[in-house]
PDB file of C-alpha atoms in Angstrom:
ATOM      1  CA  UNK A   1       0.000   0.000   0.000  1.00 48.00           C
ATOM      2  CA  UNK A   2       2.474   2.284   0.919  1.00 48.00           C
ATOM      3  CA  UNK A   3       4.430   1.685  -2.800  1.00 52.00           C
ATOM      4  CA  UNK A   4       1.044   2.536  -4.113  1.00 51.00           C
ATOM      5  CA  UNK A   5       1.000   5.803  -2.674  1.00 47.00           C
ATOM      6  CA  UNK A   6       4.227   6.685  -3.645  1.00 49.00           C
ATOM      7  CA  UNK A   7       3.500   5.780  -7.501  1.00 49.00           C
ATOM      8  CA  UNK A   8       0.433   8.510  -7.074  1.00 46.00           C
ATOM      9  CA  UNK A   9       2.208  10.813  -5.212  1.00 45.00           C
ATOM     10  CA  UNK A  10       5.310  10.370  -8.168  1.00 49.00           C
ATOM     11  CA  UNK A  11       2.533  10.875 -10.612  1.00 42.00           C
ATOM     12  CA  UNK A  12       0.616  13.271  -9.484  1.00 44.00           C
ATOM     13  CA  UNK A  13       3.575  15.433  -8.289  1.00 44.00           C
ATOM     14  CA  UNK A  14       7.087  16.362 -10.223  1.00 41.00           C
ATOM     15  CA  UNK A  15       9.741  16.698  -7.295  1.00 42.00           C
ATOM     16  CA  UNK A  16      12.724  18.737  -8.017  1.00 43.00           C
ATOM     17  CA  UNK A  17      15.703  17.129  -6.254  1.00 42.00           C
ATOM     18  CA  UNK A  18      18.836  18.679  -6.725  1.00 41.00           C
ATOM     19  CA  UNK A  19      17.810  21.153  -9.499  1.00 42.00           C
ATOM     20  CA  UNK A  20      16.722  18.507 -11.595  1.00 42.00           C
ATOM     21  CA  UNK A  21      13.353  17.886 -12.062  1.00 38.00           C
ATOM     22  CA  UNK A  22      11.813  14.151 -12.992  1.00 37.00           C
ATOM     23  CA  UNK A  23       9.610  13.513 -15.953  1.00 36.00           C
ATOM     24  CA  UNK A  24       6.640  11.304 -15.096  1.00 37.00           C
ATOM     25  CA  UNK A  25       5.484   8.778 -17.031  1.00 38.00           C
ATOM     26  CA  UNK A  26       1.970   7.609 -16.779  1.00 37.00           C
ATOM     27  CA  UNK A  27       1.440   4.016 -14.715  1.00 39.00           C
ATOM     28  CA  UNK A  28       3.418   5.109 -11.720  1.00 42.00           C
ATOM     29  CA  UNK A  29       6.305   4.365 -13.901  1.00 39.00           C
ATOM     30  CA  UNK A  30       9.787   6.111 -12.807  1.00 44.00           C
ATOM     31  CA  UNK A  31      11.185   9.016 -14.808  1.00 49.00           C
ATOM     32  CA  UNK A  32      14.075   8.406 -17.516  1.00 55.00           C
ATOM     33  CA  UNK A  33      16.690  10.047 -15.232  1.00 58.00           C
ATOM     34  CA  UNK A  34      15.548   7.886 -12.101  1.00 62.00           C
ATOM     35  CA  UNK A  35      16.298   4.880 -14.308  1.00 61.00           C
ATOM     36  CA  UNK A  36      19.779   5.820 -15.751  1.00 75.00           C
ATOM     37  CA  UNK A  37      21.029   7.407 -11.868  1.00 84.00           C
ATOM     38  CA  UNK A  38      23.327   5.232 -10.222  1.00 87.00           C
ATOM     39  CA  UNK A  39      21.664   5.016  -7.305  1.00 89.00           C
ATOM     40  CA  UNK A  40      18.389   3.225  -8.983  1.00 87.00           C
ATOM     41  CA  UNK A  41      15.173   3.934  -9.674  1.00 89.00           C
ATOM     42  CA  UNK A  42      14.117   2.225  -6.095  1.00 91.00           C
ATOM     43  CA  UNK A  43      16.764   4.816  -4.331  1.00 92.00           C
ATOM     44  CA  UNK A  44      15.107   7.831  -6.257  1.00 92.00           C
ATOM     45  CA  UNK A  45      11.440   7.062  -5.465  1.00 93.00           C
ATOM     46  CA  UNK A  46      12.577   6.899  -1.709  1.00 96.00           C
ATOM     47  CA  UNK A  47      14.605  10.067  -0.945  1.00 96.00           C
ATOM     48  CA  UNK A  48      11.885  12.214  -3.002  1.00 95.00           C
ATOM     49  CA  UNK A  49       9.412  10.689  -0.916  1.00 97.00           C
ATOM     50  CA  UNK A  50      11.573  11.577   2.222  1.00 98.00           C
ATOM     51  CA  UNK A  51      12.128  15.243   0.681  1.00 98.00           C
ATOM     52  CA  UNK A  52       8.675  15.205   0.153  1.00 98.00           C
ATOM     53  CA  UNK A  53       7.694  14.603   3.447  1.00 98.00           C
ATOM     54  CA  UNK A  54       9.906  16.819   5.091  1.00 98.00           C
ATOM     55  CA  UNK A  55       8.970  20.116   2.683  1.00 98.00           C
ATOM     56  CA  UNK A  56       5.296  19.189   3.801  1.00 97.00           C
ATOM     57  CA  UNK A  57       6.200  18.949   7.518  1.00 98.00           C
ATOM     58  CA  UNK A  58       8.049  22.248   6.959  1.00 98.00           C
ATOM     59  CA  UNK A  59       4.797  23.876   5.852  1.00 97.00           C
ATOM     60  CA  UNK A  60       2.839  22.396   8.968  1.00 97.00           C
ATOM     61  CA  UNK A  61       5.475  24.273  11.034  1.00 97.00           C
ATOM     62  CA  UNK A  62       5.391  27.697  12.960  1.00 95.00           C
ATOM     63  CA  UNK A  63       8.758  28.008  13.025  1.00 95.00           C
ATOM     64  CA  UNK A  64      10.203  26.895   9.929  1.00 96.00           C
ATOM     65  CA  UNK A  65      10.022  29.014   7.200  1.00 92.00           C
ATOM     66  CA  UNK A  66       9.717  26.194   3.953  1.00 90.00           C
ATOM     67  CA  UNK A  67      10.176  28.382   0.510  1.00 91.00           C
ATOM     68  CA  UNK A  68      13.651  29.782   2.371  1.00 94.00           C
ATOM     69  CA  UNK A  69      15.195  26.203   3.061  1.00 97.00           C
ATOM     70  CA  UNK A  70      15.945  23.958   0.273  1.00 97.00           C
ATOM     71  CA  UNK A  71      15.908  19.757   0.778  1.00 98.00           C
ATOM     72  CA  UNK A  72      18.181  16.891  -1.176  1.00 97.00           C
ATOM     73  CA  UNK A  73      17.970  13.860  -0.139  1.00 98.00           C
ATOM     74  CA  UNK A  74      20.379  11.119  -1.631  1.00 96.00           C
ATOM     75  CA  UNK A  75      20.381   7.516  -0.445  1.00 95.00           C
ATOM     76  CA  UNK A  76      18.530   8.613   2.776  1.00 97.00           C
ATOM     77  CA  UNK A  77      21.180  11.197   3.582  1.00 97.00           C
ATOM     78  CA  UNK A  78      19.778  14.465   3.918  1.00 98.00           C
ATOM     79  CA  UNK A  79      21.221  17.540   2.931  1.00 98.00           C
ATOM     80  CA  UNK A  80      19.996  21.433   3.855  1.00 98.00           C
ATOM     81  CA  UNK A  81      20.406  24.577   2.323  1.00 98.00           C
ATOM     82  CA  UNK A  82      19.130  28.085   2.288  1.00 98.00           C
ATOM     83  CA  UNK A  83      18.592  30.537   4.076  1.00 97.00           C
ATOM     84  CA  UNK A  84      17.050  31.094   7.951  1.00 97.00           C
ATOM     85  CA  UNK A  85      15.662  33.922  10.429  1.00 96.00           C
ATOM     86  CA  UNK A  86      17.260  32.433  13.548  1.00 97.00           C
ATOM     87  CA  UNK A  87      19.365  29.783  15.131  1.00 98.00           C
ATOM     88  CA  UNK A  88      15.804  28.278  16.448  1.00 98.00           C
ATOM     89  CA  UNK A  89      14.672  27.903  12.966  1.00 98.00           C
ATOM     90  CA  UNK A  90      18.235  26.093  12.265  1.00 98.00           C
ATOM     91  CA  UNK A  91      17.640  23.991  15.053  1.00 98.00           C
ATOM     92  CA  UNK A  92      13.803  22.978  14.347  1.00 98.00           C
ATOM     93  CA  UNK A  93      14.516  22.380  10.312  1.00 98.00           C
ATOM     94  CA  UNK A  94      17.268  19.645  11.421  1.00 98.00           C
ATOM     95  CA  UNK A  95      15.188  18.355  13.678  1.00 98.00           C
ATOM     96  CA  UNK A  96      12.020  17.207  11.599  1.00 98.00           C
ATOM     97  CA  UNK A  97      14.417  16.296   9.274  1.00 98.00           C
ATOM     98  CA  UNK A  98      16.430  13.787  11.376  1.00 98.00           C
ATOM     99  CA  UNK A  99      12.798  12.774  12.552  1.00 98.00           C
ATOM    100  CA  UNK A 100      11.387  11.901   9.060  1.00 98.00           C
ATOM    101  CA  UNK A 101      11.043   7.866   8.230  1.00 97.00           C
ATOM    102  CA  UNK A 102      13.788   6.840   5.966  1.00 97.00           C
ATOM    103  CA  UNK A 103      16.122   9.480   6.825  1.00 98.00           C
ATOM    104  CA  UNK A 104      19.872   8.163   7.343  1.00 97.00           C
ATOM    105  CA  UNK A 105      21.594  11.152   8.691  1.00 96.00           C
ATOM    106  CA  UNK A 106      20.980  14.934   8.367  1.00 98.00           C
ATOM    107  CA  UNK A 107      23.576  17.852   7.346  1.00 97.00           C
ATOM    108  CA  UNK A 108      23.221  21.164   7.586  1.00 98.00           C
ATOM    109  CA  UNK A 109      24.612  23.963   5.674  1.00 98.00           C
ATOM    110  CA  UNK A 110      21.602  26.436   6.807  1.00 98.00           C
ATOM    111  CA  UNK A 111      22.957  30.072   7.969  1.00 97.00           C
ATOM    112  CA  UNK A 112      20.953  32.788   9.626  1.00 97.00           C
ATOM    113  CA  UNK A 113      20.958  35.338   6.623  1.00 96.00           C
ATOM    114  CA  UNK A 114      18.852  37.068   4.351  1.00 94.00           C
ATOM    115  CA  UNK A 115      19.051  36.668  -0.005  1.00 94.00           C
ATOM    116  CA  UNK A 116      17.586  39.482  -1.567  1.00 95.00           C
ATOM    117  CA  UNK A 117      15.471  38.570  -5.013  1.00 95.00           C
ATOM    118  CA  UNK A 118      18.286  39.526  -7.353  1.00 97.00           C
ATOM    119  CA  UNK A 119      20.482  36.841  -4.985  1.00 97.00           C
ATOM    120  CA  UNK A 120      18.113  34.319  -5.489  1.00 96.00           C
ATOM    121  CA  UNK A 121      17.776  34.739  -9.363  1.00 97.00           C
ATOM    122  CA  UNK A 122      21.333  34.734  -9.238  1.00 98.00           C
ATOM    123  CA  UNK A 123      21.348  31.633  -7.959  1.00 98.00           C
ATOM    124  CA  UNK A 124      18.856  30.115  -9.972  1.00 98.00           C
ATOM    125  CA  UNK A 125      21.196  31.163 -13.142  1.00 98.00           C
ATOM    126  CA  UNK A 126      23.611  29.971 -11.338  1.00 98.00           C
ATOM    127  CA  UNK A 127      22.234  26.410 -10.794  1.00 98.00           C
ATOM    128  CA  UNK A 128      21.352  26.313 -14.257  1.00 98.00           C
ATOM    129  CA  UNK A 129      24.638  27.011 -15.632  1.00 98.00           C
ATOM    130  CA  UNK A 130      26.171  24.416 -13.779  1.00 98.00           C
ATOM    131  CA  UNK A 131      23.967  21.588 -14.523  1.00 98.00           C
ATOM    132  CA  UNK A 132      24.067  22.459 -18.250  1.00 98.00           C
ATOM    133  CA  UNK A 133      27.778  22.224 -17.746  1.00 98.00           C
ATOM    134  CA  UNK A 134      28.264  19.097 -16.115  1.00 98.00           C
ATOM    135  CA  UNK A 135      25.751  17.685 -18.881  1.00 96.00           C
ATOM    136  CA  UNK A 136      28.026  18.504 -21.258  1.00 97.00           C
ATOM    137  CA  UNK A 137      31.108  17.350 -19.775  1.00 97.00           C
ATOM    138  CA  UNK A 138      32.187  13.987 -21.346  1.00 95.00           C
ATOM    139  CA  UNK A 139      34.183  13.419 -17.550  1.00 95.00           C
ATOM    140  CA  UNK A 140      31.372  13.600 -15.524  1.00 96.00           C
ATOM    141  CA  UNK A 141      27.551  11.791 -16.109  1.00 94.00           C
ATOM    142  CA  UNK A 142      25.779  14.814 -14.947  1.00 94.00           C
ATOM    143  CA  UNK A 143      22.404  12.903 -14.281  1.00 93.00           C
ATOM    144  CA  UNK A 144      23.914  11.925 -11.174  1.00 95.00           C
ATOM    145  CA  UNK A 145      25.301  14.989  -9.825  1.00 97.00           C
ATOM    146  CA  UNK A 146      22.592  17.512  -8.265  1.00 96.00           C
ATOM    147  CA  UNK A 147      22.806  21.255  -8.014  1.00 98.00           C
ATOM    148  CA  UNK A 148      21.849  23.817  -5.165  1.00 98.00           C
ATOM    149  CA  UNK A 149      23.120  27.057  -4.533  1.00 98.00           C
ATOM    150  CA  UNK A 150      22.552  29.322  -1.705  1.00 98.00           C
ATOM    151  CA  UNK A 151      24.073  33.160  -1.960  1.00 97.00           C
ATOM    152  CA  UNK A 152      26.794  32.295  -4.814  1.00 97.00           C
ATOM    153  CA  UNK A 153      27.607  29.158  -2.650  1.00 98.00           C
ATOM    154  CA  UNK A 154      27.437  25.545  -4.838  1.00 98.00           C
ATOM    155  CA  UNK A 155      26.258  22.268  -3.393  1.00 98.00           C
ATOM    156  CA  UNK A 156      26.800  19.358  -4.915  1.00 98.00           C
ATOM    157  CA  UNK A 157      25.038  15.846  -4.119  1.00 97.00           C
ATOM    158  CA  UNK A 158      25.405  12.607  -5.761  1.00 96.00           C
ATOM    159  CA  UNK A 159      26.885   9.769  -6.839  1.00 95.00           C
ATOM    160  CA  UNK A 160      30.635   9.935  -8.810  1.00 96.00           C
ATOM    161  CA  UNK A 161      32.333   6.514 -10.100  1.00 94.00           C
ATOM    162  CA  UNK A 162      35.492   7.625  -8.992  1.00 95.00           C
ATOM    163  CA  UNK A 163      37.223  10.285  -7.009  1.00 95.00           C
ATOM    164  CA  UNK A 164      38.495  11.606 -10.741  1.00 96.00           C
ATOM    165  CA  UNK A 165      34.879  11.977 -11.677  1.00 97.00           C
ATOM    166  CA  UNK A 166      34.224  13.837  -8.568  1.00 96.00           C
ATOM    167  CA  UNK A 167      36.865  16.239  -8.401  1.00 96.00           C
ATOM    168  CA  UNK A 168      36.004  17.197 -12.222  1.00 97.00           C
ATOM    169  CA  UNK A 169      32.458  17.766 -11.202  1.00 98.00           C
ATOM    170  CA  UNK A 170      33.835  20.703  -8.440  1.00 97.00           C
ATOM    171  CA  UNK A 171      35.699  21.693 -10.808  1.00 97.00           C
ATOM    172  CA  UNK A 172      33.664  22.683 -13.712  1.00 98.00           C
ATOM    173  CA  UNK A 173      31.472  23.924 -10.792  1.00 98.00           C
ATOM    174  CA  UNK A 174      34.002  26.359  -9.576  1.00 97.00           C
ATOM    175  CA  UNK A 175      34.536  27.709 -13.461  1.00 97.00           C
ATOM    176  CA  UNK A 176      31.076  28.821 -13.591  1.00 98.00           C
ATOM    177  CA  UNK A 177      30.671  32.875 -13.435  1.00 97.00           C
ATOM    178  CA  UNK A 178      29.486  34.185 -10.049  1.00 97.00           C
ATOM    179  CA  UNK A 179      30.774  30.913  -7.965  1.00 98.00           C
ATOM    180  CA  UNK A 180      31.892  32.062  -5.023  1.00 97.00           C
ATOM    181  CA  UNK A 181      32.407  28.403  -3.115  1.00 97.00           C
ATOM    182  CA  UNK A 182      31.757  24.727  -4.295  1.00 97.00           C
ATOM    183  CA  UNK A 183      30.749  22.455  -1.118  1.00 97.00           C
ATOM    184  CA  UNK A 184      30.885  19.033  -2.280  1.00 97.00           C
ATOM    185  CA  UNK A 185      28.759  16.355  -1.065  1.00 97.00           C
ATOM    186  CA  UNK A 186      29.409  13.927  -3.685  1.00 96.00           C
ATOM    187  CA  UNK A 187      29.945  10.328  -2.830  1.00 94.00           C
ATOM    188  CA  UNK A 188      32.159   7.816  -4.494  1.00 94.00           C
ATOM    189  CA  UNK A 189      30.957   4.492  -5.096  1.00 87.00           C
ATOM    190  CA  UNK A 190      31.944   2.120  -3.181  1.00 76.00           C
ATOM    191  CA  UNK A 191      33.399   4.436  -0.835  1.00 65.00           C
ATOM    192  CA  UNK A 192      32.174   6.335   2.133  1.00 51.00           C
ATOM    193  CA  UNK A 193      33.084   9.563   3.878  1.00 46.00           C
ATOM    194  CA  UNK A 194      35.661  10.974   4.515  1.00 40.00           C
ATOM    195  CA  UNK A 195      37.366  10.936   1.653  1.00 40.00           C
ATOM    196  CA  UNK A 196      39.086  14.149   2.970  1.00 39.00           C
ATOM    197  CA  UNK A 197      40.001  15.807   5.952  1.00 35.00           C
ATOM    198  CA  UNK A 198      37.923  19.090   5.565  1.00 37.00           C
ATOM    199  CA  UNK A 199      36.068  21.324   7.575  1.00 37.00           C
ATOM    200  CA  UNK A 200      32.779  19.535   9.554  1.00 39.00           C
ATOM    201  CA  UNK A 201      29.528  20.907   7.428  1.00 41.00           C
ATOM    202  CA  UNK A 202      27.318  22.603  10.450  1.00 44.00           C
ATOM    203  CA  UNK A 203      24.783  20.290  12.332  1.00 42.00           C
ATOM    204  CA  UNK A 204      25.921  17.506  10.484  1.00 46.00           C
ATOM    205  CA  UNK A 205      27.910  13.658   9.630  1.00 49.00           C
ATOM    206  CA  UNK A 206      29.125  13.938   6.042  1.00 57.00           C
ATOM    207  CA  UNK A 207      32.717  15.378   5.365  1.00 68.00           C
ATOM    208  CA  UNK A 208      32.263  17.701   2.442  1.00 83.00           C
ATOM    209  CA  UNK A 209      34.936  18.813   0.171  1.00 78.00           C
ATOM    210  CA  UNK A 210      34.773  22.489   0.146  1.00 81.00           C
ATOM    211  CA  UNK A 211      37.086  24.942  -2.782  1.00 74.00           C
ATOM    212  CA  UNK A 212      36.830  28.326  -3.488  1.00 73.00           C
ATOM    213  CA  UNK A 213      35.964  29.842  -7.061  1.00 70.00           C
ATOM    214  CA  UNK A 214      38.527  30.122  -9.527  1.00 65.00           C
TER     215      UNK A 214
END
């Protein structure tokens, strides 16, 4: 029963995860990227459900503010960015996060600030410009790399095949006008993190590799 749902809910709804939004086919069946994504069409259904149900239980809430806080979820790890009001909010976003079904572990890269609308447009452009790159990039599948940026700040999620692919992924990212920091969640398959000895990402487990713009 609760497969069923999700095959409505996947029908009914388009999901952007990671910038990259799904196309539906009718029948409950998975969209062409879920398919071709390393982590399988199974994987896919599952963390937009779990992104799903935390955006919703961000909307229930008085103190998170939802259209400020964006939510990627790969392999039931659980990744947040945006923007926030107050430490509280911080504190009450990870928290029905890390309370969701299906969630694995929870980092945060939220920051008490403000983006103007030109920052967030800028972002958007951004986002694009990235994506269309790593598309392109004969290095890198770019299906299974997902996009988010926050104040000229890059996050990457995914799945790389090797720590190559993954390190050309940041940096096509950081060649992209207006980049001001790539923050690299990117796993490596068959490998787990660490796979550097970086900075902690706030409220969270995953080591990310961080680089400045070029």
């Amino acid at each position: 029963m609760k497969n069923g749902v999700k095959g409505m809910v996947m029908v009914g709804m388009v999901f952007s995860l990671g910038g990259c939004a799904p196309m539906v086919a009718s029948g409950g069946l998975v969209a062409t990227n879920a398919v071709a994504e390393r982590r399988g069409p199974d994987s896919f259904i599952e963390d937009n459900w779990v992104a799903w149900k935390i955006r919703s239980a961000y909307i229930k809430s008085d103190e998170v503010q939802a259209g400020n806080i964006n939510v990627s979820v790969y392999n039931g790890k659980v990744l947040l960015t945006g923007t926030a009001s107050s430490q509280n909010e911080i504190k009450e976003a990870i928290a029905i996060a890390k309370n969701t079904r299906g969630v694995l572990e929870v980092s945060s890269e939220l920051a008490v600030q403000h983006a103007t609308a030109m920052e967030l447009a800028q972002d958007v452009w951004i986002s694009n410009q990235v994506k269309i790159k790593l598309l392109a990039d004969q290095l890198v599948r770019g299906l299974d790399i997902h996009v988010e940026t926050t104040k000229g700040v890059v996050y990457l999620t995914g799945m790389a095949k090797t720590v190559a692919e993954r390190d050309r992924s940041i940096e096509i990212t950081q060649s992209v006008k207006g980049v001001a920091e790539v923050v690299s969640y990117i796993e490596v398959e068959g490998k787990s993190f660490p796979l550097a000895n970086q900075e902690k990402p706030r409220g969270g487990d995953q080591e990310p590799n961080r680089a400045k713009a070029q």
